mmCIF file with all atom_site columns, C-alpha atoms in Angstrom:
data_model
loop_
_atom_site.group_PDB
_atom_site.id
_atom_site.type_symbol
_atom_site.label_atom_id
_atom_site.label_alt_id
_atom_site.label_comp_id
_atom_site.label_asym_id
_atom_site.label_entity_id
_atom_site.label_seq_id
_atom_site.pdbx_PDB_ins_code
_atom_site.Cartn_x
_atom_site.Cartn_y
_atom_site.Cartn_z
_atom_site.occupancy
_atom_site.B_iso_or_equiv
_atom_site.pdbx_formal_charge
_atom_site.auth_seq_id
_atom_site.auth_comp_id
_atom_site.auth_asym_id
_atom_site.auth_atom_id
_atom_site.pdbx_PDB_model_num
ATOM 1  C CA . UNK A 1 1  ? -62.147 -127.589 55.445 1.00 0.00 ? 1  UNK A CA 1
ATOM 2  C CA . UNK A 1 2  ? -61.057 -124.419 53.553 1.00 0.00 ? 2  UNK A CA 1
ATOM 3  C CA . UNK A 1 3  ? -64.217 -121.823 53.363 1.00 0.00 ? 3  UNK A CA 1
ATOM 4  C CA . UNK A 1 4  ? -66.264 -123.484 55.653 1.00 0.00 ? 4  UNK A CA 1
ATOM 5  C CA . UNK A 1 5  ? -69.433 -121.367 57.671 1.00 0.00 ? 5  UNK A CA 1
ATOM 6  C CA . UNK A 1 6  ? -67.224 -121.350 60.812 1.00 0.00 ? 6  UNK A CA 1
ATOM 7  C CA . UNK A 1 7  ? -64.180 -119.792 59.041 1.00 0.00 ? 7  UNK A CA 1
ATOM 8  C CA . UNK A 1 8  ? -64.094 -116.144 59.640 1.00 0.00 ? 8  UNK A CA 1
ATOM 9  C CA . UNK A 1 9  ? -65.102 -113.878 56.282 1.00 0.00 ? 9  UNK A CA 1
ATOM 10 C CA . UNK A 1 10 ? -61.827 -112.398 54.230 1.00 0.00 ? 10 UNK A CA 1
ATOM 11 C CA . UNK A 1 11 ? -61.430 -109.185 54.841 1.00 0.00 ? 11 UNK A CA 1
ATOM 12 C CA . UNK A 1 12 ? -60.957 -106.841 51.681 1.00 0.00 ? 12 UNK A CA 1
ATOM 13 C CA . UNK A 1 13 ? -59.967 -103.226 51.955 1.00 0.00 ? 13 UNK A CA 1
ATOM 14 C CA . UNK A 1 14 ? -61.350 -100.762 49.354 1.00 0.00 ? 14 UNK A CA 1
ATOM 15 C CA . UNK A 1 15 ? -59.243 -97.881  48.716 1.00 0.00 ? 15 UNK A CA 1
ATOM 16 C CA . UNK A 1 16 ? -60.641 -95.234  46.613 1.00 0.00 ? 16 UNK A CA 1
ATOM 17 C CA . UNK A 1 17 ? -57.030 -94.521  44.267 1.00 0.00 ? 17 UNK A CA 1
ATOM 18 C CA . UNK A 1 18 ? -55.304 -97.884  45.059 1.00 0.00 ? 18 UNK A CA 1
ATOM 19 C CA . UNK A 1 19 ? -55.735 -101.263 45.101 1.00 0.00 ? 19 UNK A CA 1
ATOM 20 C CA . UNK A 1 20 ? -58.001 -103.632 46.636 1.00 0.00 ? 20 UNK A CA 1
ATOM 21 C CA . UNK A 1 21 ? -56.382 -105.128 49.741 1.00 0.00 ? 21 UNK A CA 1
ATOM 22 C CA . UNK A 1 22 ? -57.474 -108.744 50.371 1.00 0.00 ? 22 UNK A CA 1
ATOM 23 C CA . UNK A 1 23 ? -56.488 -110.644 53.160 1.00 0.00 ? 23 UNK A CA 1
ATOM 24 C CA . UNK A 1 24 ? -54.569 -113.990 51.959 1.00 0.00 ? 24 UNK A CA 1
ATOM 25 C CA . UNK A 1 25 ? -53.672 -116.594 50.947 1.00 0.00 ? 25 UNK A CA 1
ATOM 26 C CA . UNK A 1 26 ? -56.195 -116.055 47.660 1.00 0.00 ? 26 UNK A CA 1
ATOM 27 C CA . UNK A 1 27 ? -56.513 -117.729 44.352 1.00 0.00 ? 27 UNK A CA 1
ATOM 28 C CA . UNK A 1 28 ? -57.607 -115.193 41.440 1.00 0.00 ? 28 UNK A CA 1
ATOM 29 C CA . UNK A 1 29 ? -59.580 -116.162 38.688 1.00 0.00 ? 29 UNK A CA 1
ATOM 30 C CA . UNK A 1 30 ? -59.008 -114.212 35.756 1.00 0.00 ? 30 UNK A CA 1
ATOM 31 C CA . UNK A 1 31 ? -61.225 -113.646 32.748 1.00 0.00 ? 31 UNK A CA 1
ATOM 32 C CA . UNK A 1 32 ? -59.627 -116.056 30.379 1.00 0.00 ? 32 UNK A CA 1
ATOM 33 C CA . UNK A 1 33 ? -60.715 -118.889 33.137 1.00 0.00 ? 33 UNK A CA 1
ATOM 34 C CA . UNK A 1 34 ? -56.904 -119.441 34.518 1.00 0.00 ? 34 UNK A CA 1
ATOM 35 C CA . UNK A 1 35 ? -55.790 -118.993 38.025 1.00 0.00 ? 35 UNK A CA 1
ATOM 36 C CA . UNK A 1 36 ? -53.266 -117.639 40.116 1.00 0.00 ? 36 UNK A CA 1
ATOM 37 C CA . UNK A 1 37 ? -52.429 -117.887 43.849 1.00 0.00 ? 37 UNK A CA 1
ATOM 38 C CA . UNK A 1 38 ? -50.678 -116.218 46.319 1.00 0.00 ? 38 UNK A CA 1
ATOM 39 C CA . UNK A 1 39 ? -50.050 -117.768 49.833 1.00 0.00 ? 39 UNK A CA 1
ATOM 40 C CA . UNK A 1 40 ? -48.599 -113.807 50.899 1.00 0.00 ? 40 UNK A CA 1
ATOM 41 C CA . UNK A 1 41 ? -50.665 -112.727 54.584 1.00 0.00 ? 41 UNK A CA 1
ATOM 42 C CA . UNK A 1 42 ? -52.390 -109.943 52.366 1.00 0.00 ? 42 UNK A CA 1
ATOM 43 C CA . UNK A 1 43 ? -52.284 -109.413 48.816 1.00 0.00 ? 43 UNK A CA 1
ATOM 44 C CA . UNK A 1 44 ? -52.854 -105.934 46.606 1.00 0.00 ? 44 UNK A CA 1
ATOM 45 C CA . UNK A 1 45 ? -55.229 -106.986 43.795 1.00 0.00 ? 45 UNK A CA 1
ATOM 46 C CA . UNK A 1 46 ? -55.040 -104.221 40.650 1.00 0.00 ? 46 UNK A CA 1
ATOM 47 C CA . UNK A 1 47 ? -58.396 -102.206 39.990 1.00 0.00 ? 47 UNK A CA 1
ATOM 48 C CA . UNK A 1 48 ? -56.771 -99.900  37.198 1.00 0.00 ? 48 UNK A CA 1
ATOM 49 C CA . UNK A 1 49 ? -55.276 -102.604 34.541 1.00 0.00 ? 49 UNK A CA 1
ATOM 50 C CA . UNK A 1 50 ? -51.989 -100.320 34.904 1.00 0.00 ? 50 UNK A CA 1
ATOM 51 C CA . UNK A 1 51 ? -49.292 -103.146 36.411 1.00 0.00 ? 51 UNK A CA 1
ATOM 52 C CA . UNK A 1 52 ? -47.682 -105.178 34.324 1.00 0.00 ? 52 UNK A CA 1
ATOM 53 C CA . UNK A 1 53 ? -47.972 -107.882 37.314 1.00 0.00 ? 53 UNK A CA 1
ATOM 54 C CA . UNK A 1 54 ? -51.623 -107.367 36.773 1.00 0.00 ? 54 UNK A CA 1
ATOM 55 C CA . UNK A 1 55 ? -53.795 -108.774 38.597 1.00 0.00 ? 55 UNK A CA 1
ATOM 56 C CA . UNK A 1 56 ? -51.379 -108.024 41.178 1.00 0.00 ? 56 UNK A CA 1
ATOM 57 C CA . UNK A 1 57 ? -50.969 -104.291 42.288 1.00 0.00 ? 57 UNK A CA 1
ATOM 58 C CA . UNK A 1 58 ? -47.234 -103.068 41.049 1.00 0.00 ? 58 UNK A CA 1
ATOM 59 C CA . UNK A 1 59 ? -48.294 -98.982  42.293 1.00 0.00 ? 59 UNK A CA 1
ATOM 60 C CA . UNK A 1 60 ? -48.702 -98.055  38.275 1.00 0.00 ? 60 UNK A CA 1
ATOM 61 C CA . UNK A 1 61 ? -51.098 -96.271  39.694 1.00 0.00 ? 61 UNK A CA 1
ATOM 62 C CA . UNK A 1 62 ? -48.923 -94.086  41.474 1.00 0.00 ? 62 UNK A CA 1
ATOM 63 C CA . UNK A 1 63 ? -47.298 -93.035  38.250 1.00 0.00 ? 63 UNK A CA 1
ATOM 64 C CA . UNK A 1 64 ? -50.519 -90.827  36.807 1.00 0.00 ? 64 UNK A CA 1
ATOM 65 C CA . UNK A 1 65 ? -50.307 -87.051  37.652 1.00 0.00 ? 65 UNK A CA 1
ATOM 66 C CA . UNK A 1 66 ? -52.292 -83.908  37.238 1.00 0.00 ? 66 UNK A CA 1
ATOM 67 C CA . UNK A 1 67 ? -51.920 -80.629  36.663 1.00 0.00 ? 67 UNK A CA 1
ATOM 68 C CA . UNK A 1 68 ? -52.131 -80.260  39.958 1.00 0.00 ? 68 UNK A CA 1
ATOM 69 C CA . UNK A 1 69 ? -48.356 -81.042  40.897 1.00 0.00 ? 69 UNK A CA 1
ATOM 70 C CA . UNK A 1 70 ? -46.329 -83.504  41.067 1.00 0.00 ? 70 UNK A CA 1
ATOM 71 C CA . UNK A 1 71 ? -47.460 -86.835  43.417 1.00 0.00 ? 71 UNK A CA 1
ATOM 72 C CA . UNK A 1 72 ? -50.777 -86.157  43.322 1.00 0.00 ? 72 UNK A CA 1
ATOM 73 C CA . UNK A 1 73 ? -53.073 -88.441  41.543 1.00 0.00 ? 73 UNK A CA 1
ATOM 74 C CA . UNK A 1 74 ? -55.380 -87.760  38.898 1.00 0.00 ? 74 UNK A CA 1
ATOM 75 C CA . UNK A 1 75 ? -59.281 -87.933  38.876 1.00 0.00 ? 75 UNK A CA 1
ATOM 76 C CA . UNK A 1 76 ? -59.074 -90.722  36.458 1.00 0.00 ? 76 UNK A CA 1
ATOM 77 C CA . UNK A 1 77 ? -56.006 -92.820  38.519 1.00 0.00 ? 77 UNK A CA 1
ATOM 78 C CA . UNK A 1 78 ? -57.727 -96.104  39.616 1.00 0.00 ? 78 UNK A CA 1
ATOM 79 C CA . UNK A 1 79 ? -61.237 -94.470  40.683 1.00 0.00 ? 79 UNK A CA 1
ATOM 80 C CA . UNK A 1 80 ? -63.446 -95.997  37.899 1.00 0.00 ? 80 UNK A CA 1
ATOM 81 C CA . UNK A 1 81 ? -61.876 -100.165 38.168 1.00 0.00 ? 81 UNK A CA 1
ATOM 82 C CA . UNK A 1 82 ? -61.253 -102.361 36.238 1.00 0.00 ? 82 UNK A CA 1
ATOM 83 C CA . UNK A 1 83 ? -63.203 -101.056 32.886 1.00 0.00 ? 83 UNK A CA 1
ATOM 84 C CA . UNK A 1 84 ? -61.619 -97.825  32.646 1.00 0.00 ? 84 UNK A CA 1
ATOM 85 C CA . UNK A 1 85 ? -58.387 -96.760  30.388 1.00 0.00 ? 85 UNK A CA 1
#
């Protein structure tokens, strides 16, 4: 039985500019109540609403720059979630 108390927890991975790393296979439920699924060994779930695979991580994220140079990401690149734009 899938999810049962003697399965061992999922492991996600927080990343502070990137996406959140969840251990698979996982079923998303999105806002508008549908679902998708992916049976991958880990999945990259998007926390910035950049990909256009959303609500699977594409690295849009990794497009953003500051003034800082080129490659390095912006305050505002995936730090805030979902909400932000």
């Amino acid at each position: 039985m899938p999810n049962s108390p003697s399965d061992p927890p999922r492991r996600i991975s927080v990343q502070r500019r990137g996406p959140m790393l969840v251990e698979g296979p996982v079923e998303v439920e999105l806002e508008d109540g549908t679902t998708v699924s992916s049976d991958r060994f880990r999945v990259a779930l998007c926390t910035c609403r950049r990909s256009r695979r959303y609500p699977w991580c594409d690295t849009s994220h990794r497009a953003r720059t500051s003034a800082g140079g080129p490659g390095r990401p912006s305050p505002d690149s995936c730090a805030e979630g979902p909400d932000s734009s």
